């Protein structure tokens, strides 16, 4: 029996393949390479010492999915495939809803048809209601207590089509379970994945100018960009810059192994909703300092205005993942920076071929 890994050539998917192989799971990768390169799979093959079955396909292509389910014994799906750039989602909402929401519907329909009823879904901390909206909707809640976020914190007040697509998919999965209790569903809400595999051969390879902090810092350190713009220095945080819950991608990847183990070992379970974070928040300046230490390079920065839509603090309460799955994030911020740097300095242009 195999696990179908949609989006398995991407950043988190490729790292999860390594952890699944370490845990002796068999898998098949299904990806349309819209935001990745098959080179990541060649590199994973070298790490795990095994060849990977890869199908170049789109999750919206029902005929192709049926062919895959018809030709292989697939008993579960880890569903990473999706578009994830927040800014782009504001400009291209229809493309995001089509790719993420319609794509997931097509996948779930084919899974149902073939009796494959186990799915782990990549959700995001972005589904938690924006505290500004929370202030309006729940005036009795204290914004300062917004983080740590628990799985039962308010959700759905999303601020962009990307976040809304994740929230919609969570609701679709919950409704699917209500209609068919034999579905086993794990919704994993990721915080801020960073870092790379220890080998320095796989990692995050963003297109164009990175939107996220760690890839941007890495590109400054390697000399591809002049300086980092620090978005906001007047937040109510220990040094005025934004605080986030950065989690090593290998810890995150292992969380998927634990989720699949759980689904395999339990019957009659309601959909699980689990935060995958460390529970510790670091500021932008904390990350810059840690990166300078790890790389031995200077990371010049300028303090600029806040980025629209950003919040001061966002970090997880990860206690449910520990209680339910026996999972905790183990790797420190220093290790996240060392591993990001190894990947970036060994591969200044990422996988190059896209
Ligand atoms: P990524 O872009 O590196 O990987 C996504 C993969 O899905 C890519 O390989 C892409 O080619 C593929 N894909 C996209 N649309 C597809 C389609 N229609 N059919 C087939 N394949 C398709 O992104 P990632 O960082 O590895 O993220 C994986 C998942 O985790 C995404 O769903 C993302 O929204 C979610 N997530 C990511 C983060 C993050 O910060 N990286 C945070 C929270 C949630
Ligand atoms: C972003 C996404 C969010 C996604 C999350 C996970 C946005 C608005 N949100 O959130 O949907 O779930 O990533 O990866 O893109 N920063 C700088 N300079 C930069 C880049 C970032 O100062 O050049 C700061 C930001 O203001 C923030 C922190 O660094 O305080 C982290 O930013 P980023 O990596 O973009 O992640 P999030 O904002 O948490």
Short mmCIF file of C-alpha atoms and ligand atoms in Angstrom, two decimals:
data_model
loop_
_atom_site.label_atom_id
_atom_site.label_comp_id
_atom_site.label_asym_id
_atom_site.label_seq_id
_atom_site.Cartn_x
_atom_site.Cartn_y
_atom_site.Cartn_z
CA UNK A 1 0.00 0.00 0.00
CA UNK A 2 1.25 3.48 -0.86
CA UNK A 3 0.58 7.02 0.26
CA UNK A 4 -0.16 9.47 -2.56
CA UNK A 5 1.79 12.66 -1.92
CA UNK A 6 0.25 15.55 -3.83
CA UNK A 7 2.70 18.46 -4.13
CA UNK A 8 5.51 16.11 -3.10
CA UNK A 9 8.15 17.90 -5.21
CA UNK A 10 7.70 21.13 -3.23
CA UNK A 11 9.50 22.45 -0.19
CA UNK A 12 7.61 20.72 2.64
CA UNK A 13 6.63 17.74 0.49
CA UNK A 14 10.21 16.85 -0.45
CA UNK A 15 11.30 16.91 3.20
CA UNK A 16 8.32 14.78 4.16
CA UNK A 17 9.32 12.14 1.58
CA UNK A 18 12.61 11.69 3.45
CA UNK A 19 10.87 11.25 6.82
CA UNK A 20 8.32 8.85 5.34
CA UNK A 21 11.09 6.76 3.78
CA UNK A 22 12.91 6.71 7.15
CA UNK A 23 9.71 5.35 8.68
CA UNK A 24 9.44 2.71 5.92
CA UNK A 25 6.33 4.09 4.26
CA UNK A 26 5.88 3.62 0.51
CA UNK A 27 4.69 6.60 -1.48
CA UNK A 28 3.94 7.96 -4.94
CA UNK A 29 4.45 11.63 -5.78
CA UNK A 30 1.82 13.53 -7.79
CA UNK A 31 2.77 17.10 -8.70
CA UNK A 32 2.27 19.41 -11.70
CA UNK A 33 5.63 21.15 -10.99
CA UNK A 34 3.91 24.55 -11.15
CA UNK A 35 6.06 25.75 -8.26
CA UNK A 36 8.81 23.14 -8.08
CA UNK A 37 11.38 21.19 -10.00
CA UNK A 38 11.66 17.43 -10.42
CA UNK A 39 15.31 17.95 -9.44
CA UNK A 40 14.09 17.99 -5.81
CA UNK A 41 12.96 14.39 -6.30
CA UNK A 42 16.33 13.38 -7.78
CA UNK A 43 17.96 14.80 -4.66
CA UNK A 44 15.52 13.01 -2.35
CA UNK A 45 16.30 9.76 -4.19
CA UNK A 46 19.97 10.25 -3.33
CA UNK A 47 19.18 10.93 0.35
CA UNK A 48 16.90 7.90 0.76
CA UNK A 49 18.81 5.59 -1.59
CA UNK A 50 15.64 4.52 -3.42
CA UNK A 51 13.89 5.52 -6.62
CA UNK A 52 10.65 7.47 -6.41
CA UNK A 53 7.52 6.91 -8.47
CA UNK A 54 6.59 10.34 -9.82
CA UNK A 55 3.52 11.30 -11.80
CA UNK A 56 3.45 14.72 -13.41
CA UNK A 57 -0.21 15.66 -12.99
CA UNK A 58 -2.62 18.30 -11.79
CA UNK A 59 -5.01 17.63 -8.90
CA UNK A 60 -7.80 19.17 -11.01
CA UNK A 61 -7.30 16.49 -13.68
CA UNK A 62 -9.90 13.92 -12.65
CA UNK A 63 -9.06 11.48 -15.48
CA UNK A 64 -5.38 11.42 -14.55
CA UNK A 65 -6.15 10.98 -10.85
CA UNK A 66 -8.46 8.06 -11.66
CA UNK A 67 -5.71 6.48 -13.72
CA UNK A 68 -3.29 6.81 -10.79
CA UNK A 69 -5.74 5.36 -8.26
CA UNK A 70 -6.63 2.61 -10.74
CA UNK A 71 -3.02 1.62 -11.38
CA UNK A 72 -1.67 1.77 -7.83
CA UNK A 73 -2.73 0.56 -4.38
CA UNK A 74 -3.18 3.85 -2.57
CA UNK A 75 -4.64 3.77 0.93
CA UNK A 76 -4.00 7.35 2.02
CA UNK A 77 -3.14 10.82 0.75
CA UNK A 78 -0.93 13.56 2.13
CA UNK A 79 -2.22 16.63 0.36
CA UNK A 80 0.39 19.39 -0.01
CA UNK A 81 -0.52 20.54 -3.53
CA UNK A 82 -1.61 24.14 -3.58
CA UNK A 83 -0.63 27.68 -4.44
CA UNK A 84 0.68 29.61 -1.43
CA UNK A 85 1.72 33.19 -2.24
CA UNK A 86 -0.47 35.53 -0.22
CA UNK A 87 0.08 38.65 -2.37
CA UNK A 88 -0.47 36.75 -5.62
CA UNK A 89 -3.70 35.31 -4.22
CA UNK A 90 -5.07 38.85 -3.77
CA UNK A 91 -4.31 39.59 -7.43
CA UNK A 92 -5.50 36.21 -8.77
CA UNK A 93 -8.27 35.03 -6.45
CA UNK A 94 -10.00 32.84 -9.04
CA UNK A 95 -6.80 30.98 -9.84
CA UNK A 96 -6.25 30.35 -6.11
CA UNK A 97 -9.79 29.11 -5.44
CA UNK A 98 -9.65 26.96 -8.57
CA UNK A 99 -6.28 25.43 -7.82
CA UNK A 100 -6.67 24.99 -4.07
CA UNK A 101 -10.39 24.50 -3.47
CA UNK A 102 -11.56 22.98 -6.76
CA UNK A 103 -8.37 20.89 -6.91
CA UNK A 104 -9.09 19.49 -3.45
CA UNK A 105 -12.72 18.73 -4.39
CA UNK A 106 -11.56 16.77 -7.46
CA UNK A 107 -9.06 14.86 -5.34
CA UNK A 108 -11.64 14.03 -2.65
CA UNK A 109 -14.15 12.86 -5.29
CA UNK A 110 -11.65 10.44 -6.79
CA UNK A 111 -10.54 9.26 -3.33
CA UNK A 112 -14.19 8.53 -2.45
CA UNK A 113 -14.74 6.67 -5.72
CA UNK A 114 -11.74 4.44 -5.06
CA UNK A 115 -12.53 3.93 -1.36
CA UNK A 116 -9.37 5.75 -0.22
CA UNK A 117 -10.50 7.49 2.95
CA UNK A 118 -7.45 8.72 4.80
CA UNK A 119 -6.13 12.21 4.22
CA UNK A 120 -3.62 14.54 5.87
CA UNK A 121 -4.13 18.13 4.78
CA UNK A 122 -1.63 21.04 4.81
CA UNK A 123 -3.45 23.87 6.49
CA UNK A 124 -1.96 27.00 7.98
CA UNK A 125 -1.96 29.26 11.01
CA UNK A 126 -3.37 31.79 8.56
CA UNK A 127 -6.87 30.31 9.14
CA UNK A 128 -6.93 31.82 12.64
CA UNK A 129 -8.98 34.99 12.68
CA UNK A 130 -6.95 38.14 12.23
CA UNK A 131 -6.80 39.88 15.62
CA UNK A 132 -7.98 43.16 14.12
CA UNK A 133 -11.16 41.45 13.01
CA UNK A 134 -11.32 39.64 16.33
CA UNK A 135 -11.40 42.99 18.04
CA UNK A 136 -14.50 43.93 16.11
CA UNK A 137 -16.22 40.57 16.33
CA UNK A 138 -15.29 39.61 19.90
CA UNK A 139 -14.77 42.85 21.73
CA UNK A 140 -14.49 41.05 25.07
CA UNK A 141 -11.37 39.14 24.07
CA UNK A 142 -8.02 40.68 24.89
CA UNK A 143 -5.94 40.96 21.72
CA UNK A 144 -2.74 40.55 23.68
CA UNK A 145 -3.87 37.04 24.52
CA UNK A 146 -4.40 36.14 20.85
CA UNK A 147 -1.21 34.06 20.81
CA UNK A 148 -0.45 31.35 21.77
CA UNK A 149 -3.03 30.07 19.34
CA UNK A 150 -4.92 26.94 20.32
CA UNK A 151 -6.81 24.77 17.87
CA UNK A 152 -10.06 26.10 19.32
CA UNK A 153 -9.06 29.77 18.87
CA UNK A 154 -11.38 31.66 16.49
CA UNK A 155 -10.91 30.79 12.81
CA UNK A 156 -12.22 32.03 9.50
CA UNK A 157 -11.60 35.77 9.68
CA UNK A 158 -9.02 35.39 6.93
CA UNK A 159 -7.53 38.38 5.15
CA UNK A 160 -6.67 37.06 1.69
CA UNK A 161 -7.85 34.42 -0.82
CA UNK A 162 -4.97 32.08 0.03
CA UNK A 163 -5.99 31.98 3.69
CA UNK A 164 -9.66 31.74 2.78
CA UNK A 165 -8.94 28.79 0.46
CA UNK A 166 -7.32 26.93 3.38
CA UNK A 167 -10.26 27.73 5.65
CA UNK A 168 -12.75 26.58 2.98
CA UNK A 169 -10.90 23.29 2.55
CA UNK A 170 -10.95 22.69 6.32
CA UNK A 171 -14.74 23.17 6.25
CA UNK A 172 -15.14 20.91 3.22
CA UNK A 173 -13.17 18.15 4.98
CA UNK A 174 -15.29 18.51 8.13
CA UNK A 175 -18.50 18.33 6.07
CA UNK A 176 -17.19 15.32 4.18
CA UNK A 177 -16.65 13.53 7.48
CA UNK A 178 -20.19 14.37 8.61
CA UNK A 179 -21.52 12.76 5.42
CA UNK A 180 -19.21 9.74 5.66
CA UNK A 181 -17.81 8.81 9.07
CA UNK A 182 -15.43 6.29 7.54
CA UNK A 183 -13.19 9.15 6.37
CA UNK A 184 -10.12 9.65 8.58
CA UNK A 185 -8.88 13.22 8.33
CA UNK A 186 -5.95 15.10 9.84
CA UNK A 187 -5.82 18.87 9.35
CA UNK A 188 -2.35 20.17 10.21
CA UNK A 189 -2.01 23.90 10.80
CA UNK A 190 1.59 24.84 10.08
CA UNK A 191 3.21 27.90 11.59
CA UNK A 192 6.35 29.26 9.81
CA UNK A 193 8.37 26.45 8.22
CA UNK A 194 12.05 27.27 7.66
CA UNK A 195 15.36 25.41 7.41
CA UNK A 196 16.38 22.51 5.22
CA UNK A 197 17.56 18.91 5.32
CA UNK A 198 20.97 18.45 6.97
CA UNK A 199 22.52 17.29 3.69
CA UNK A 200 22.07 20.81 2.25
CA UNK A 201 20.77 19.21 -0.97
CA UNK A 202 17.06 20.02 -0.64
CA UNK A 203 15.45 23.21 0.62
CA UNK A 204 13.14 26.11 -0.12
CA UNK A 205 13.51 27.49 -3.64
CA UNK A 206 11.17 30.47 -4.04
CA UNK A 207 10.45 32.04 -7.42
CA UNK A 208 11.61 35.64 -7.84
CA UNK A 209 11.90 37.93 -4.83
CA UNK A 210 11.11 35.95 -1.68
CA UNK A 211 8.10 37.15 0.34
CA UNK A 212 9.02 35.23 3.46
CA UNK A 213 11.65 36.23 5.96
CA UNK A 214 14.09 33.31 6.05
CA UNK A 215 14.59 32.94 2.27
CA UNK A 216 15.06 36.70 2.04
CA UNK A 217 17.68 36.75 4.80
CA UNK A 218 19.47 33.78 3.17
CA UNK A 219 19.64 35.64 -0.13
CA UNK A 220 21.06 38.74 1.58
CA UNK A 221 23.68 36.62 3.35
CA UNK A 222 24.71 34.90 0.10
CA UNK A 223 25.04 38.28 -1.63
CA UNK A 224 22.05 38.04 -3.98
CA UNK A 225 20.28 40.96 -2.27
CA UNK A 226 21.73 44.07 -0.68
CA UNK A 227 19.76 44.32 2.55
CA UNK A 228 16.68 43.10 4.38
CA UNK A 229 13.73 45.46 4.86
CA UNK A 230 12.41 44.88 8.36
CA UNK A 231 8.67 45.48 8.12
CA UNK A 232 7.76 47.45 11.23
CA UNK A 233 9.75 48.23 14.37
CA UNK A 234 6.97 49.65 16.52
CA UNK A 235 5.02 46.51 17.32
CA UNK A 236 4.19 45.59 20.90
CA UNK A 237 6.97 42.95 21.04
CA UNK A 238 10.28 42.69 22.92
CA UNK A 239 12.21 44.65 20.26
CA UNK A 240 9.37 46.18 18.24
CA UNK A 241 9.68 43.78 15.26
CA UNK A 242 7.16 41.07 14.35
CA UNK A 243 7.22 37.79 16.26
CA UNK A 244 6.54 34.41 14.63
CA UNK A 245 6.75 30.72 15.44
CA UNK A 246 9.50 29.42 13.13
CA UNK A 247 9.57 25.65 12.86
CA UNK A 248 12.28 23.50 11.28
CA UNK A 249 10.90 21.87 8.14
CA UNK A 250 12.28 18.47 9.19
CA UNK A 251 10.33 18.64 12.48
CA UNK A 252 7.28 19.65 10.46
CA UNK A 253 7.84 16.79 8.01
CA UNK A 254 8.03 14.31 10.88
CA UNK A 255 4.68 15.63 12.12
CA UNK A 256 3.15 14.14 8.95
CA UNK A 257 4.59 10.71 9.76
CA UNK A 258 3.02 10.94 13.22
CA UNK A 259 -0.31 12.02 11.72
CA UNK A 260 -0.35 9.12 9.25
CA UNK A 261 0.63 6.71 12.07
CA UNK A 262 -2.29 8.04 14.09
CA UNK A 263 -4.80 7.63 11.27
CA UNK A 264 -3.54 4.10 10.61
CA UNK A 265 -3.78 3.08 14.26
CA UNK A 266 -7.17 4.53 15.20
CA UNK A 267 -10.70 3.74 14.05
CA UNK A 268 -13.87 5.87 14.19
CA UNK A 269 -12.12 9.17 14.71
CA UNK A 270 -13.40 12.66 14.12
CA UNK A 271 -11.23 14.95 11.97
CA UNK A 272 -8.09 15.93 13.87
CA UNK A 273 -7.08 19.57 13.83
CA UNK A 274 -3.53 20.02 15.08
CA UNK A 275 -1.11 22.94 15.29
CA UNK A 276 2.43 22.19 14.18
CA UNK A 277 4.60 24.87 15.75
CA UNK A 278 7.23 25.14 18.46
CA UNK A 279 5.34 27.38 20.88
CA UNK A 280 8.21 29.88 20.89
CA UNK A 281 8.06 33.21 19.11
CA UNK A 282 11.13 34.94 17.70
CA UNK A 283 11.31 38.48 16.34
CA UNK A 284 12.71 39.49 12.96
CA UNK A 285 15.83 40.83 14.69
CA UNK A 286 16.22 37.58 16.68
CA UNK A 287 16.25 35.70 13.37
CA UNK A 288 18.73 38.12 11.77
CA UNK A 289 21.13 37.70 14.72
CA UNK A 290 20.81 33.91 14.73
CA UNK A 291 21.39 33.81 10.97
CA UNK A 292 24.50 35.99 11.24
CA UNK A 293 25.86 33.63 13.90
CA UNK A 294 25.10 30.52 11.84
CA UNK A 295 26.49 31.85 8.57
CA UNK A 296 29.33 34.05 9.77
CA UNK A 297 27.94 36.65 7.31
CA UNK A 298 26.60 40.10 8.02
CA UNK A 299 22.90 40.60 7.22
CA UNK A 300 22.43 44.34 6.66
CA UNK A 301 18.91 45.56 7.31
CA UNK A 302 16.80 48.72 7.23
CA UNK A 303 13.81 49.39 9.44
CA UNK A 304 10.87 50.29 7.19
CA UNK A 305 7.08 50.64 7.52
CA UNK A 306 4.88 47.76 8.56
CA UNK A 307 3.71 45.40 5.79
CA UNK A 308 -0.04 45.65 5.22
CA UNK A 309 -1.93 42.79 6.81
CA UNK A 310 0.86 41.77 9.21
CA UNK A 311 0.20 41.20 12.89
CA UNK A 312 2.54 41.75 15.84
CA UNK A 313 2.74 38.19 17.17
CA UNK A 314 1.71 34.77 15.98
CA UNK A 315 2.80 31.60 17.74
CA UNK A 316 1.31 28.23 18.53
CA UNK A 317 0.22 26.40 21.57
CA UNK A 318 1.63 23.05 20.39
CA UNK A 319 0.48 21.02 23.41
CA UNK A 320 -2.29 19.16 21.56
CA UNK A 321 0.18 17.74 19.00
CA UNK A 322 2.24 16.36 21.89
CA UNK A 323 -0.75 14.93 23.71
CA UNK A 324 -2.42 13.40 20.65
CA UNK A 325 0.43 12.49 18.31
CA UNK A 326 3.39 12.37 20.69
CA UNK A 327 5.02 14.98 18.46
CA UNK A 328 7.17 17.91 19.55
CA UNK A 329 9.42 20.18 17.50
CA UNK A 330 13.01 19.55 18.58
CA UNK A 331 15.22 21.76 16.45
CA UNK A 332 16.37 25.19 17.67
CA UNK A 333 16.42 28.52 15.84
CA UNK A 334 20.22 28.16 15.52
CA UNK A 335 19.77 24.82 13.76
CA UNK A 336 17.08 26.28 11.48
CA UNK A 337 19.52 29.03 10.44
CA UNK A 338 22.52 26.69 10.05
CA UNK A 339 20.51 24.36 7.81
CA UNK A 340 18.98 27.20 5.77
CA UNK A 341 22.47 28.57 5.25
CA UNK A 342 23.94 25.22 4.20
CA UNK A 343 21.20 24.83 1.57
CA UNK A 344 21.48 28.44 0.37
CA UNK A 345 25.28 28.54 0.20
CA UNK A 346 25.51 25.16 -1.56
CA UNK A 347 22.70 26.10 -3.98
CA UNK A 348 22.72 29.88 -4.46
CA UNK A 349 20.30 29.52 -7.39
CA UNK A 350 18.16 26.81 -5.82
CA UNK A 351 17.44 23.84 -8.08
CA UNK A 352 18.15 26.13 -11.06
CA UNK A 353 15.91 24.19 -13.43
CA UNK A 354 12.20 24.94 -13.03
P1 LIG B 1 5.50 24.50 -2.51
O1 LIG B 1 4.96 25.48 -3.49
O2 LIG B 1 6.96 24.34 -2.41
O3 LIG B 1 4.85 23.07 -2.76
C1 LIG B 1 3.55 22.90 -3.28
C2 LIG B 1 3.64 21.91 -4.42
O4 LIG B 1 2.33 21.70 -4.97
C3 LIG B 1 4.54 22.39 -5.56
O5 LIG B 1 5.47 21.38 -5.87
C4 LIG B 1 3.56 22.64 -6.72
O6 LIG B 1 4.17 22.40 -7.98
C5 LIG B 1 2.45 21.67 -6.40
N1 LIG B 1 1.14 22.06 -6.93
C6 LIG B 1 0.52 23.26 -6.84
N2 LIG B 1 -0.68 23.21 -7.45
C7 LIG B 1 -0.82 21.96 -7.93
C8 LIG B 1 -1.85 21.30 -8.66
N3 LIG B 1 -2.97 21.94 -9.06
N4 LIG B 1 -1.68 19.99 -8.99
C9 LIG B 1 -0.54 19.34 -8.63
N5 LIG B 1 0.46 19.91 -7.95
C10 LIG B 1 0.32 21.21 -7.60
O7 LIG B 1 4.88 24.88 -1.08
P2 LIG B 1 5.22 24.31 0.36
O8 LIG B 1 5.83 25.41 1.14
O9 LIG B 1 5.92 23.01 0.26
O10 LIG B 1 3.75 24.12 0.92
C11 LIG B 1 3.08 22.88 0.87
C12 LIG B 1 1.66 23.06 1.38
O11 LIG B 1 1.72 23.58 2.71
C13 LIG B 1 0.83 24.06 0.58
O12 LIG B 1 -0.49 23.59 0.50
C14 LIG B 1 0.91 25.32 1.41
O13 LIG B 1 -0.21 26.14 1.23
C15 LIG B 1 0.93 24.75 2.82
N6 LIG B 1 1.56 25.66 3.80
C16 LIG B 1 2.81 26.15 3.55
C17 LIG B 1 3.39 27.04 4.45
C18 LIG B 1 4.75 27.61 4.17
O14 LIG B 1 5.10 28.62 4.79
N7 LIG B 1 5.57 27.03 3.33
C19 LIG B 1 2.70 27.41 5.61
C20 LIG B 1 1.43 26.88 5.84
C21 LIG B 1 0.87 25.99 4.92
C1 LIG B 2 3.40 34.45 5.82
C2 LIG B 2 2.07 34.47 5.15
C3 LIG B 2 1.14 33.45 5.79
C4 LIG B 2 1.78 32.08 5.81
C5 LIG B 2 3.11 32.19 6.56
C6 LIG B 2 3.80 30.86 6.68
C7 LIG B 2 1.90 36.82 4.41
C8 LIG B 2 1.20 38.13 4.62
N1 LIG B 2 1.52 35.81 5.23
O1 LIG B 2 3.21 34.92 7.11
O2 LIG B 2 -0.08 33.38 5.11
O3 LIG B 2 0.95 31.14 6.46
O4 LIG B 2 3.93 33.14 5.87
O5 LIG B 2 4.96 30.77 6.01
O6 LIG B 2 2.73 36.66 3.53
N2 LIG B 2 9.45 40.22 7.36
C9 LIG B 2 10.31 41.29 7.22
N3 LIG B 2 10.93 41.46 6.01
C10 LIG B 2 10.75 40.61 4.94
C11 LIG B 2 9.88 39.50 5.12
C12 LIG B 2 9.24 39.35 6.33
O7 LIG B 2 10.50 42.07 8.15
O8 LIG B 2 11.34 40.84 3.89
C13 LIG B 2 8.79 40.01 8.66
C14 LIG B 2 7.27 40.05 8.61
O9 LIG B 2 6.79 41.34 8.78
C15 LIG B 2 6.92 39.10 9.79
C16 LIG B 2 8.07 38.10 9.79
O10 LIG B 2 9.15 38.71 9.09
O11 LIG B 2 6.96 39.82 11.00
C17 LIG B 2 7.73 36.79 9.10
O12 LIG B 2 7.22 37.08 7.79
P1 LIG B 2 6.89 35.92 6.73
O13 LIG B 2 8.04 35.00 6.61
O14 LIG B 2 6.38 36.57 5.49
O15 LIG B 2 5.73 35.08 7.44
P2 LIG B 2 4.30 35.56 8.00
O16 LIG B 2 4.13 37.00 7.91
O17 LIG B 2 4.13 34.92 9.34
#
